Amino acid sequence: MMASSAPMPDHPLTTQDGVPLKTKLARAERMNKLKSLALVLPLALFLLLTFVVPIGSLLLRSVDNPEVVASLPSTVKAIGAWDGKSLPPEPVYRAVAADLIKARDDQTLGDLGKRLNMEVAGYRSLLGKTARALPFDPAPASYKDALVKLDERWGDPAYWQAIRRNGSAHTPFYLLAAVDHRVDDLGDITATTPDQAIYLDVFARTFWMSAVVTVISLLLAYPLAYLLVSLPTRKSNLLMIMVLLPFWTSVLVRVAAWIVLLQSGGLINSALMALGITDHPLQLVFNRVGVYIAMVHILLPFMILPIYSVMKGISPTYLRAAVSLGSHPFGAFWKVYFPQTVAGVGAGCLLVFILSIGYYITPALLGSPNDQMVSYFVAFYTNTTINWGMATALGGLLLAATMVLYMVYSKLVGAGRLRLG
Amino acid sequence: MGAVMSESTSEVLVRFRNVQKSYDGENLIVKDLNLDIRKGEFLTLLGPSGSGKTTSLMMLAGFETPTSGVIELAGRSLNNVPPHKRNIGMVFQNYALFPHMTVAENLAFPLSVRGMAKTDIQDRVKRVLSMVQLDKFAGRYPGQMSGGQQQRVALARALVFEPQLVLMDEPLGALDKQLREHMQMEIKHLHQRLGVTVVYVTHDQGEALTMSDRVAVFHQGEIQQIDAPSVLYENPRNTFVANFIGENNRLSGRLVSRDGEHCVVQLDRGEQVRALAVNVGEPGSPVSLSVRPERISLNGHSEHCDNRFSGRVQEFIYLGDHVRVRMEVCGKPDFYVKQPIAELDHQLSVGDVVPLGWQVDHVRALDPLEHAE
């Protein structure tokens, strides 16, 4: 009846032939262990190759900084001797001239220009102009004078500091930029100017919208899950199919359907006007409302299923017992039934929130520019500007936020009690 | 039952008056229940599943509403009192201890919903824990306890708010035999100590006989007989009760004649038996005779019996303190005789034909069984 394990003896037990019992047991179990390992090996390899390795290498991109080191190798080496305050010494100028000639010939000048342009605006044109003028013929006595004469920007330390900051193959630049910070000319981390700072707002918006979607889903899903477990099996099965129906339709189709329903001349607005509830069409789509409606609709099953599965295991006798002990039915529900469903509620909220913060297509199609979430910018950097550093930095921060959430949840509720259906 | 009702009504705590219950509008689960439960008694509702005993209990607790009729508690109709205001303690079949609360929190629950002060609650919880000998378990969760311990907590929780009535719905069903017998005595002693009224539902006749002051035998939505355990066993009023309670040898025949308390019954093969006329019709109508196995005497012991027959020994079943002998008597192949070890004749062996008999007071002529089990 009681599943208690026997206490460990103080002295090690041995088998008849004198081998310690533990060793013998391990030997006997080894074959089984190997067998079960062999069974999961294909899956482990699959996960490693298709999940861990790609995501890991993608995340590395957010700190990857190959352009300057690869294209200006001797400049990076020479600039190490510079104090960073006045202009760099002559060898640095000489090295940059040599490196730029090589970069032009290797056709890496474009990447370099793009990267340095992120640091100081106008760097790309400076590099292009300089590379076109190189090599100097005849070789000047002072490359410093010749370059400054070619373009006076070479006489500005800020341009040289940009190269020096990127003298390593790794950089915090993208990650800092993703939280609206940067390394300034003096090497300190500072906030970017307010007119350039957008990502913190985007993150805040993402978390806020996800929280709202989670709360609405919970409020809708909890009573429905309770209904599902209290109805007789036949009816609850029918209802369950209706809950799962949206699962089997493409997200894109559902979003398109919502546009049709919610637009100014759509079904819902026509109905509202026909009923006389409103005399002009309500703005239900291409704003926050539309995004909320569609996201809640799409994510509701992820909330219902974990709560339902937890509720299914709770005997209705608990409520009867609480009522027989003198508690009002509402009090009994709140004090006796609800606490037993917390694991399901937590799992549902965690699922919906995590899925929400990664949502892209629904806000993109149903929202205004002010309703776009982090994923929109990830897609923007991946598809439009091909800036892998920014894309992976934003994505990595989202992943980190998810991890933190999960840890907070397991601290509060206990990961062992997580029930995902 | 008439005798019960005529007793002083001030003693009656619960009264069922013409209570009927139907779930589908076609079949009555409880047909016409009239039952008085006396203050301080231990009443058991006994019957096979589907006999209406649990439904009756649930109507008393308030989880089912009577289709018609009235249930009164202490002279007040309960029909419109919601279950949480009835102040009736209840022990459920699977204990229904709240798994997210410790034992102490479980016990404090009924007190805190009644708005009791914290210190009073602590005192009460402590007292009730020591009453069920679980002082050291206050901080445990129900899942960390054995079935018997959980049962004791459930019992304590139903008693902690000092209700005048406690209902128990097959509370010992999930325990193994030894623990069940132990808990039966524990519940009985608690009842004697506290003087609380207990209504207990079970399908286990042994449990009902051991614990109860009175037992109401339910069958097909009706009370067949309500009496003290000894009366129920010795003087069953009909064949159902005789069969349901204890072991019973059944012989069927027809009534030949009747004179006062006694009657003569002719068995199907022609033998005549003198029996107590308990529940018989006119001469010529079918009758079922009931004899308890322990009331049958073998060999020489049967010489003074009113009814004497002979039987062939078929089988010995050894049970330690007694031996059950299966015999063929009057054409009936499963006629059991219970012999205490000390009285058993060791010469006896399978195939022997021996005389046997029983007194007229120990064979009861009852209604014929409608359908064989």
Coordinates of C-alpha atoms in Angstrom, one line a residue, chain A residues 1-2 317-329 331-332 335-337 339-340, chain B residues 58 63 83-84 88 90 92 96-101 109-110 113-114 146-147 157 161 176:
Chain A
M1 CA 0.0 0.0 0.0
M2 CA 2.8 2.4 0.9
T317 CA -16.6 14.0 -5.0
Y318 CA -14.1 16.7 -3.8
L319 CA -16.7 19.4 -4.5
R320 CA -19.4 17.3 -2.8
A321 CA -17.2 16.7 0.2
A322 CA -16.4 20.4 0.5
V323 CA -20.1 21.3 0.2
S324 CA -21.0 18.6 2.8
L325 CA -18.5 20.2 5.1
G326 CA -20.4 23.4 5.0
S327 CA -18.7 25.4 2.2
H328 CA -20.8 27.4 -0.2
P329 CA -20.5 25.8 -3.7
G331 CA -16.2 28.8 -2.1
A332 CA -15.8 25.0 -2.6
K335 CA -10.7 26.6 -2.4
V336 CA -10.9 22.9 -3.4
Y337 CA -11.3 22.6 -7.1
P339 CA -6.1 24.8 -6.6
Q340 CA -6.1 21.3 -8.0
Chain B
M58 CA -27.6 11.2 -1.1
F63 CA -26.9 15.9 -3.4
P83 CA -26.5 20.7 1.2
H84 CA -24.0 23.1 2.6
I88 CA -24.5 16.8 8.2
M90 CA -20.2 12.8 5.4
F92 CA -17.1 9.3 1.1
A96 CA -12.4 12.7 -0.8
L97 CA -9.6 14.2 1.2
F98 CA -8.4 17.4 -0.5
P99 CA -5.0 16.4 -2.0
H100 CA -3.6 19.9 -2.0
M101 CA -4.1 20.4 1.7
F109 CA -11.6 23.3 6.4
P110 CA -15.2 22.8 7.8
V113 CA -15.8 28.0 6.4
R114 CA -17.9 28.4 9.6
S146 CA -1.9 4.7 3.9
G147 CA -5.5 3.9 3.1
R157 CA -13.1 15.6 9.1
F161 CA -17.5 20.3 13.2
D176 CA -8.3 -4.9 2.7

